[in-house]
Amino acid sequence: MKPTHIRLRRACVAAAAAGMFIGPAVAGSAAYGAPAAPAPSAPSPSTPSSPTPGTDEEFRRLTPAVAAQLDAAVRQVMRETQVPGVTVGLWAPGKGSYVKTFGVADKATRAPMATDLHVRIGSETKTFTVTALLQLVDQKRIGLDDPIGKYVTGVPNGDRITLRQLAGMRSGLFNYSLDGDFIKKLQADPERPFTPRQLLDYSFAHPAQFPPGARFDYSNTNLILLGLVVEKVTGRPLHEVITQKVLAPAGLRHTVFPTSAALPAPYAQGYTDQTASGKIENSTRWNPSWAWAAGEMVSGLQDLRSWARTLATGRLLTPETQAERLKTTPMDIPGDGYGLGIFNIQGWIGHNGSIPGYEVLPVYLPEAQATMVILLNTDVQYKGQEPSTLFGQAVTSIVTPDHVYPGKKPPAPGGG
């Protein structure tokens, strides 16, 4: 679908098979995003099966021949989508690794993509915010079934919407990043800052979309509220809590929750068509404050590799809380589900992220103990699909044909 408004792509969710965003990619499209297709009402939660050691059936050995197939597939998607630069990383115990960069990090200087570059990660931020929230659950300082009105005043249905429903995208609250006035202001001045309360005002100007818990609907508003809960309970800014309680114990030294538009060096330039003119522009210096707890963070390849496993295995949480996190409800296509700030798509656990100029896809496949990380320096869609989704399809159709992300094999070369 041609972008007509800013999409902080839903890093998570939707079916590429239907040309939808797979992101609760963030703020993605999650952060600026179009609504996902409705999921069935009141679905029954499910929990992923326990990890088992990898086998050749679950994940192909990354031999030179397989690497050559991957090279060709990535280059084919690049030709079709005109993505400036992409980095692909694959790792699985006993199967080898594949880490390669393609294209350029800067279209002006033609500097090549590199494995040490920082990028904005959009809705992947949601996984960090919800982890900080779930740590408070483990500390018995909050309960997942507490109403949001206990912590934040003025929320429509605030006495009925629970923290669990917010984290699971089932609150019914309007997504502020779809508000017309918000879009106009952001496009007119993408370097302007926004406060969390301003973002909520855009959402609360609209009626609730449906009763709490009735269905799945990806909304960045949910994560803004959860960020405020973390701040209220801890008495500290969200970026400090995530830095000290999530990033530090996870050993992520190259991941930051910024308080300005600055990116830590070195970084890739980002390119987007989510502009007032509709033309592709450099969005590297756009202020990501509008995405805050839903999509403001920055990271890189190796940190996202580590985080994908930490997130999927629950290393920072108690087993009981991680089990709650991994209970999913259906999204758009069979085999896909969304838990608490996390998805399970054809067995790949994690979250995607998209914010103007960048997309990321860090996911973990427990059956093979395998990790896949894909980083792009654009969010420009191709025939209505997120480019990160197309790369994910192309890569997984080769290395995990029984677990093709997001559930549909990519079109044959030249097939459109």
mmCIF file of C-alpha atoms in Angstrom, residues 39-186:
data_model
loop_
_atom_site.group_PDB
_atom_site.id
_atom_site.type_symbol
_atom_site.label_atom_id
_atom_site.label_comp_id
_atom_site.label_asym_id
_atom_site.label_seq_id
_atom_site.Cartn_x
_atom_site.Cartn_y
_atom_site.Cartn_z
ATOM 1 C CA ALA A 39 -7.944 -11.181 14.899
ATOM 2 C CA PRO A 40 -10.658 -13.569 16.065
ATOM 3 C CA SER A 41 -12.511 -12.452 19.164
ATOM 4 C CA ALA A 42 -11.452 -13.833 22.535
ATOM 5 C CA PRO A 43 -8.929 -16.343 21.220
ATOM 6 C CA SER A 44 -7.447 -18.911 23.530
ATOM 7 C CA PRO A 45 -3.843 -18.260 24.553
ATOM 8 C CA SER A 46 -1.156 -20.698 23.540
ATOM 9 C CA THR A 47 2.418 -21.200 24.674
ATOM 10 C CA PRO A 48 5.317 -22.144 22.342
ATOM 11 C CA SER A 49 6.801 -25.600 22.729
ATOM 12 C CA SER A 50 10.046 -26.027 24.641
ATOM 13 C CA PRO A 51 13.302 -25.588 22.729
ATOM 14 C CA THR A 52 15.025 -28.715 21.463
ATOM 15 C CA PRO A 53 18.515 -29.108 20.023
ATOM 16 C CA GLY A 54 18.895 -28.062 16.396
ATOM 17 C CA THR A 55 18.767 -30.528 13.551
ATOM 18 C CA ASP A 56 19.460 -30.237 9.849
ATOM 19 C CA GLU A 57 15.703 -30.385 9.318
ATOM 20 C CA GLU A 58 15.176 -27.309 11.485
ATOM 21 C CA PHE A 59 18.100 -25.239 10.230
ATOM 22 C CA ARG A 60 20.378 -25.924 7.273
ATOM 23 C CA ARG A 61 24.120 -25.981 7.753
ATOM 24 C CA LEU A 62 25.616 -22.697 6.585
ATOM 25 C CA THR A 63 27.969 -24.227 4.051
ATOM 26 C CA PRO A 64 29.595 -22.231 1.235
ATOM 27 C CA ALA A 65 26.862 -23.468 -1.095
ATOM 28 C CA VAL A 66 24.108 -22.261 1.233
ATOM 29 C CA ALA A 67 25.947 -18.964 1.694
ATOM 30 C CA ALA A 68 25.980 -18.516 -2.073
ATOM 31 C CA GLN A 69 22.220 -19.123 -2.158
ATOM 32 C CA LEU A 70 21.745 -16.520 0.556
ATOM 33 C CA ASP A 71 23.941 -14.011 -1.300
ATOM 34 C CA ALA A 72 21.854 -14.413 -4.435
ATOM 35 C CA ALA A 73 18.542 -14.175 -2.582
ATOM 36 C CA VAL A 74 19.524 -11.029 -0.696
ATOM 37 C CA ARG A 75 20.806 -9.349 -3.852
ATOM 38 C CA GLN A 76 17.585 -10.244 -5.665
ATOM 39 C CA VAL A 77 15.461 -8.597 -2.976
ATOM 40 C CA MET A 78 17.763 -5.568 -3.041
ATOM 41 C CA ARG A 79 17.297 -5.208 -6.799
ATOM 42 C CA GLU A 80 13.531 -5.383 -6.477
ATOM 43 C CA THR A 81 13.147 -3.099 -3.468
ATOM 44 C CA GLN A 82 15.989 -0.650 -4.191
ATOM 45 C CA VAL A 83 17.059 -0.842 -0.535
ATOM 46 C CA PRO A 84 20.312 1.148 -0.142
ATOM 47 C CA GLY A 85 21.950 -1.144 2.406
ATOM 48 C CA VAL A 86 21.252 -4.301 4.388
ATOM 49 C CA THR A 87 23.079 -6.447 6.913
ATOM 50 C CA VAL A 88 22.105 -10.084 7.447
ATOM 51 C CA GLY A 89 23.283 -12.247 10.335
ATOM 52 C CA LEU A 90 22.514 -15.924 10.980
ATOM 53 C CA TRP A 91 23.853 -18.076 13.797
ATOM 54 C CA ALA A 92 23.002 -21.619 14.943
ATOM 55 C CA PRO A 93 24.973 -24.021 17.178
ATOM 56 C CA GLY A 94 26.835 -26.566 15.104
ATOM 57 C CA LYS A 95 25.589 -25.057 11.830
ATOM 58 C CA GLY A 96 28.041 -22.189 11.398
ATOM 59 C CA SER A 97 27.261 -18.529 10.866
ATOM 60 C CA TYR A 98 26.537 -16.132 8.038
ATOM 61 C CA VAL A 99 27.206 -12.429 8.527
ATOM 62 C CA LYS A 100 27.303 -10.200 5.490
ATOM 63 C CA THR A 101 26.643 -6.612 4.476
ATOM 64 C CA PHE A 102 25.312 -5.416 1.138
ATOM 65 C CA GLY A 103 24.977 -1.992 -0.425
ATOM 66 C CA VAL A 104 25.713 1.391 1.085
ATOM 67 C CA ALA A 105 25.237 3.030 4.473
ATOM 68 C CA ASP A 106 25.310 6.515 2.935
ATOM 69 C CA LYS A 107 23.917 7.228 -0.525
ATOM 70 C CA ALA A 108 25.815 10.513 -0.761
ATOM 71 C CA THR A 109 29.309 9.255 0.072
ATOM 72 C CA ARG A 110 28.703 5.644 -1.068
ATOM 73 C CA ALA A 111 30.260 4.431 2.190
ATOM 74 C CA PRO A 112 29.473 0.709 2.421
ATOM 75 C CA MET A 113 27.284 -0.932 5.017
ATOM 76 C CA ALA A 114 29.317 -2.371 7.888
ATOM 77 C CA THR A 115 28.618 -4.763 10.733
ATOM 78 C CA ASP A 116 29.405 -2.211 13.472
ATOM 79 C CA LEU A 117 26.892 0.468 12.454
ATOM 80 C CA HIS A 118 24.138 1.700 14.767
ATOM 81 C CA VAL A 119 20.570 1.984 13.464
ATOM 82 C CA ARG A 120 17.250 3.075 14.920
ATOM 83 C CA ILE A 121 15.283 -0.038 15.887
ATOM 84 C CA GLY A 122 11.696 1.240 15.976
ATOM 85 C CA SER A 123 9.237 -1.147 17.543
ATOM 86 C CA GLU A 124 11.942 -3.466 18.803
ATOM 87 C CA THR A 125 11.952 -0.864 21.588
ATOM 88 C CA LYS A 126 8.662 -2.368 22.744
ATOM 89 C CA THR A 127 10.479 -5.519 23.827
ATOM 90 C CA PHE A 128 12.691 -3.493 26.170
ATOM 91 C CA THR A 129 9.821 -1.459 27.617
ATOM 92 C CA VAL A 130 7.724 -4.556 28.303
ATOM 93 C CA THR A 131 10.726 -6.350 29.809
ATOM 94 C CA ALA A 132 11.166 -3.465 32.274
ATOM 95 C CA LEU A 133 7.454 -3.718 33.086
ATOM 96 C CA LEU A 134 7.616 -7.492 33.615
ATOM 97 C CA GLN A 135 10.583 -7.091 35.938
ATOM 98 C CA LEU A 136 8.276 -4.991 38.136
ATOM 99 C CA VAL A 137 5.783 -7.866 38.007
ATOM 100 C CA ASP A 138 8.518 -10.207 39.230
ATOM 101 C CA GLN A 139 9.243 -7.769 42.058
ATOM 102 C CA LYS A 140 5.526 -7.831 43.046
ATOM 103 C CA ARG A 141 5.350 -4.060 42.565
ATOM 104 C CA ILE A 142 2.619 -4.307 39.924
ATOM 105 C CA GLY A 143 0.225 -6.957 38.609
ATOM 106 C CA LEU A 144 -0.471 -7.770 34.984
ATOM 107 C CA ASP A 145 -4.181 -7.565 35.629
ATOM 108 C CA ASP A 146 -4.005 -4.155 37.321
ATOM 109 C CA PRO A 147 -6.100 -1.533 35.495
ATOM 110 C CA ILE A 148 -4.109 1.218 33.799
ATOM 111 C CA GLY A 149 -6.258 3.760 35.635
ATOM 112 C CA LYS A 150 -4.437 2.781 38.840
ATOM 113 C CA TYR A 151 -1.296 4.401 37.442
ATOM 114 C CA VAL A 152 -2.344 6.898 34.740
ATOM 115 C CA THR A 153 -5.393 9.154 34.940
ATOM 116 C CA GLY A 154 -7.648 10.175 32.068
ATOM 117 C CA VAL A 155 -7.384 6.956 30.033
ATOM 118 C CA PRO A 156 -10.617 5.992 28.215
ATOM 119 C CA ASN A 157 -11.836 2.739 29.830
ATOM 120 C CA GLY A 158 -8.934 3.146 32.234
ATOM 121 C CA ASP A 159 -10.760 1.260 34.968
ATOM 122 C CA ARG A 160 -11.175 -1.760 32.661
ATOM 123 C CA ILE A 161 -8.046 -1.901 30.484
ATOM 124 C CA THR A 162 -5.355 -4.007 32.143
ATOM 125 C CA LEU A 163 -1.582 -3.835 31.810
ATOM 126 C CA ARG A 164 -1.759 -7.292 30.225
ATOM 127 C CA GLN A 165 -4.130 -6.031 27.536
ATOM 128 C CA LEU A 166 -1.891 -3.048 26.828
ATOM 129 C CA ALA A 167 1.199 -5.243 26.433
ATOM 130 C CA GLY A 168 -0.767 -7.704 24.285
ATOM 131 C CA MET A 169 -2.228 -5.035 21.962
ATOM 132 C CA ARG A 170 -5.803 -5.712 23.020
ATOM 133 C CA SER A 171 -6.741 -2.437 24.736
ATOM 134 C CA GLY A 172 -8.919 -0.919 22.030
ATOM 135 C CA LEU A 173 -7.224 2.469 22.399
ATOM 136 C CA PHE A 174 -6.746 4.539 19.253
ATOM 137 C CA ASN A 175 -3.202 4.556 17.859
ATOM 138 C CA TYR A 176 -1.992 8.153 18.245
ATOM 139 C CA SER A 177 0.366 7.789 15.277
ATOM 140 C CA LEU A 178 -2.677 7.489 12.993
ATOM 141 C CA ASP A 179 -4.107 10.822 14.135
ATOM 142 C CA GLY A 180 -4.265 13.286 11.238
ATOM 143 C CA ASP A 181 -3.150 16.298 13.250
ATOM 144 C CA PHE A 182 -0.196 14.388 14.679
ATOM 145 C CA ILE A 183 0.872 13.281 11.201
ATOM 146 C CA LYS A 184 0.703 16.845 9.854
ATOM 147 C CA LYS A 185 2.786 18.230 12.704
ATOM 148 C CA LEU A 186 5.411 15.508 12.449
#
